[in-house]
Amino acid sequence: GMAIFATEATRVTEHMFIVAAQAVAEQVTEENLSMGLIYPPQSHILNASLHVAERIATCIFDYGLARVPRPDDVGALVRARAYRPVYAE
């Protein structure tokens, strides 16, 4: 969802799901695997999500599906448009 929101993509393709799966898999270390983890640890959820979103956003720009101009730094676009909840203390 982050990449779709950030790029204002016109549609979601099956290929984007493959890119997302590859981006998740890239983040699983040998140490994670040795502990029986097949996904990145939950303690890294924000960074993992941003990494996946950046990869998908790049795919969206590559396929010409974005309604916003391609920036020099796709990751910065994703990070700038990511929702960050703020809780009252």
PDB file of C-alpha atoms in Angstrom:
ATOM      1  CA  GLY A   1       0.000   0.000   0.000  1.00  0.00           C
ATOM      2  CA  MET A   2       2.826   2.457   0.787  1.00  0.00           C
ATOM      3  CA  ALA A   3       4.226   2.360  -2.740  1.00  0.00           C
ATOM      4  CA  ILE A   4       0.791   2.661  -4.327  1.00  0.00           C
ATOM      5  CA  PHE A   5       0.017   5.693  -2.168  1.00  0.00           C
ATOM      6  CA  ALA A   6       3.431   7.322  -2.687  1.00  0.00           C
ATOM      7  CA  THR A   7       3.385   6.951  -6.475  1.00  0.00           C
ATOM      8  CA  GLU A   8      -0.364   7.323  -6.983  1.00  0.00           C
ATOM      9  CA  ALA A   9      -0.169   4.200  -9.149  1.00  0.00           C
ATOM     10  CA  THR A  10      -2.896   3.715 -11.722  1.00  0.00           C
ATOM     11  CA  ARG A  11      -3.116  -0.017 -11.048  1.00  0.00           C
ATOM     12  CA  VAL A  12      -1.557  -2.938  -9.196  1.00  0.00           C
ATOM     13  CA  THR A  13      -0.046  -5.743 -11.245  1.00  0.00           C
ATOM     14  CA  GLU A  14       0.771  -9.358 -10.445  1.00  0.00           C
ATOM     15  CA  HIS A  15       4.436  -8.535 -11.002  1.00  0.00           C
ATOM     16  CA  MET A  16       4.330  -6.136  -8.038  1.00  0.00           C
ATOM     17  CA  PHE A  17       3.471  -9.049  -5.743  1.00  0.00           C
ATOM     18  CA  ILE A  18       6.536 -10.918  -7.006  1.00  0.00           C
ATOM     19  CA  VAL A  19       8.699  -7.833  -6.435  1.00  0.00           C
ATOM     20  CA  ALA A  20       7.283  -7.563  -2.904  1.00  0.00           C
ATOM     21  CA  ALA A  21       8.055 -11.214  -2.152  1.00  0.00           C
ATOM     22  CA  GLN A  22      11.608 -10.807  -3.443  1.00  0.00           C
ATOM     23  CA  ALA A  23      12.081  -7.633  -1.378  1.00  0.00           C
ATOM     24  CA  VAL A  24      10.950  -9.433   1.782  1.00  0.00           C
ATOM     25  CA  ALA A  25      13.215 -12.402   1.051  1.00  0.00           C
ATOM     26  CA  GLU A  26      16.214 -10.094   0.546  1.00  0.00           C
ATOM     27  CA  GLN A  27      15.916  -9.007   4.142  1.00  0.00           C
ATOM     28  CA  VAL A  28      16.068 -12.456   5.728  1.00  0.00           C
ATOM     29  CA  THR A  29      19.616 -13.053   6.914  1.00  0.00           C
ATOM     30  CA  GLU A  30      21.436 -16.333   7.445  1.00  0.00           C
ATOM     31  CA  GLU A  31      21.165 -15.611  11.175  1.00  0.00           C
ATOM     32  CA  ASN A  32      17.385 -15.250  10.845  1.00  0.00           C
ATOM     33  CA  LEU A  33      17.213 -18.553   8.992  1.00  0.00           C
ATOM     34  CA  SER A  34      19.347 -20.304  11.623  1.00  0.00           C
ATOM     35  CA  MET A  35      16.804 -19.171  14.236  1.00  0.00           C
ATOM     36  CA  GLY A  36      13.967 -20.596  12.131  1.00  0.00           C
ATOM     37  CA  LEU A  37      12.706 -17.242  10.841  1.00  0.00           C
ATOM     38  CA  ILE A  38      11.539 -17.079   7.237  1.00  0.00           C
ATOM     39  CA  TYR A  39      10.553 -13.393   7.422  1.00  0.00           C
ATOM     40  CA  PRO A  40      12.464 -10.370   8.740  1.00  0.00           C
ATOM     41  CA  PRO A  41      12.012  -9.987  12.521  1.00  0.00           C
ATOM     42  CA  GLN A  42       8.996  -7.975  13.648  1.00  0.00           C
ATOM     43  CA  SER A  43      11.373  -5.588  15.433  1.00  0.00           C
ATOM     44  CA  HIS A  44      12.452  -4.435  11.943  1.00  0.00           C
ATOM     45  CA  ILE A  45       8.925  -4.066  10.542  1.00  0.00           C
ATOM     46  CA  LEU A  46       9.163  -0.380   9.608  1.00  0.00           C
ATOM     47  CA  ASN A  47      12.484  -0.708   7.782  1.00  0.00           C
ATOM     48  CA  ALA A  48      11.312  -3.922   6.128  1.00  0.00           C
ATOM     49  CA  SER A  49       8.104  -2.247   4.964  1.00  0.00           C
ATOM     50  CA  LEU A  50       9.966   0.781   3.630  1.00  0.00           C
ATOM     51  CA  HIS A  51      12.368  -1.485   1.724  1.00  0.00           C
ATOM     52  CA  VAL A  52       9.480  -3.381   0.125  1.00  0.00           C
ATOM     53  CA  ALA A  53       7.674  -0.137  -0.712  1.00  0.00           C
ATOM     54  CA  GLU A  54      10.790   1.317  -2.335  1.00  0.00           C
ATOM     55  CA  ARG A  55      11.225  -1.754  -4.528  1.00  0.00           C
ATOM     56  CA  ILE A  56       7.563  -1.705  -5.581  1.00  0.00           C
ATOM     57  CA  ALA A  57       7.623   2.056  -6.198  1.00  0.00           C
ATOM     58  CA  THR A  58      10.649   1.573  -8.450  1.00  0.00           C
ATOM     59  CA  CYS A  59       8.698  -1.094 -10.342  1.00  0.00           C
ATOM     60  CA  ILE A  60       5.734   1.280 -10.683  1.00  0.00           C
ATOM     61  CA  PHE A  61       7.958   3.988 -12.161  1.00  0.00           C
ATOM     62  CA  ASP A  62       9.719   1.480 -14.439  1.00  0.00           C
ATOM     63  CA  TYR A  63       6.360   0.367 -15.883  1.00  0.00           C
ATOM     64  CA  GLY A  64       5.033   3.913 -16.277  1.00  0.00           C
ATOM     65  CA  LEU A  65       2.155   3.394 -13.854  1.00  0.00           C
ATOM     66  CA  ALA A  66       2.842   6.353 -11.544  1.00  0.00           C
ATOM     67  CA  ARG A  67       0.813   9.550 -11.589  1.00  0.00           C
ATOM     68  CA  VAL A  68       3.624  11.525  -9.956  1.00  0.00           C
ATOM     69  CA  PRO A  69       6.994  12.379 -11.543  1.00  0.00           C
ATOM     70  CA  ARG A  70       9.833   9.941 -10.861  1.00  0.00           C
ATOM     71  CA  PRO A  71      12.158  11.483  -8.270  1.00  0.00           C
ATOM     72  CA  ASP A  72      15.919  11.034  -8.213  1.00  0.00           C
ATOM     73  CA  ASP A  73      15.541   9.177  -4.895  1.00  0.00           C
ATOM     74  CA  VAL A  74      12.549   6.821  -4.914  1.00  0.00           C
ATOM     75  CA  GLY A  75      13.267   5.743  -1.327  1.00  0.00           C
ATOM     76  CA  ALA A  76      13.063   9.341  -0.129  1.00  0.00           C
ATOM     77  CA  LEU A  77       9.656   9.704  -1.793  1.00  0.00           C
ATOM     78  CA  VAL A  78       8.378   6.582  -0.050  1.00  0.00           C
ATOM     79  CA  ARG A  79       9.761   7.668   3.335  1.00  0.00           C
ATOM     80  CA  ALA A  80       8.286  11.168   2.957  1.00  0.00           C
ATOM     81  CA  ARG A  81       4.824   9.818   2.122  1.00  0.00           C
ATOM     82  CA  ALA A  82       4.816   7.007   4.730  1.00  0.00           C
ATOM     83  CA  TYR A  83       2.213   7.251   7.474  1.00  0.00           C
ATOM     84  CA  ARG A  84       3.728   7.726  10.912  1.00  0.00           C
ATOM     85  CA  PRO A  85       1.182   7.626  13.713  1.00  0.00           C
ATOM     86  CA  VAL A  86       1.574  10.158  16.499  1.00  0.00           C
ATOM     87  CA  TYR A  87       0.128   9.289  19.875  1.00  0.00           C
ATOM     88  CA  ALA A  88      -0.759  11.791  22.578  1.00  0.00           C
ATOM     89  CA  GLU A  89       1.256  11.306  25.717  1.00  0.00           C
TER      90      GLU A  89
END
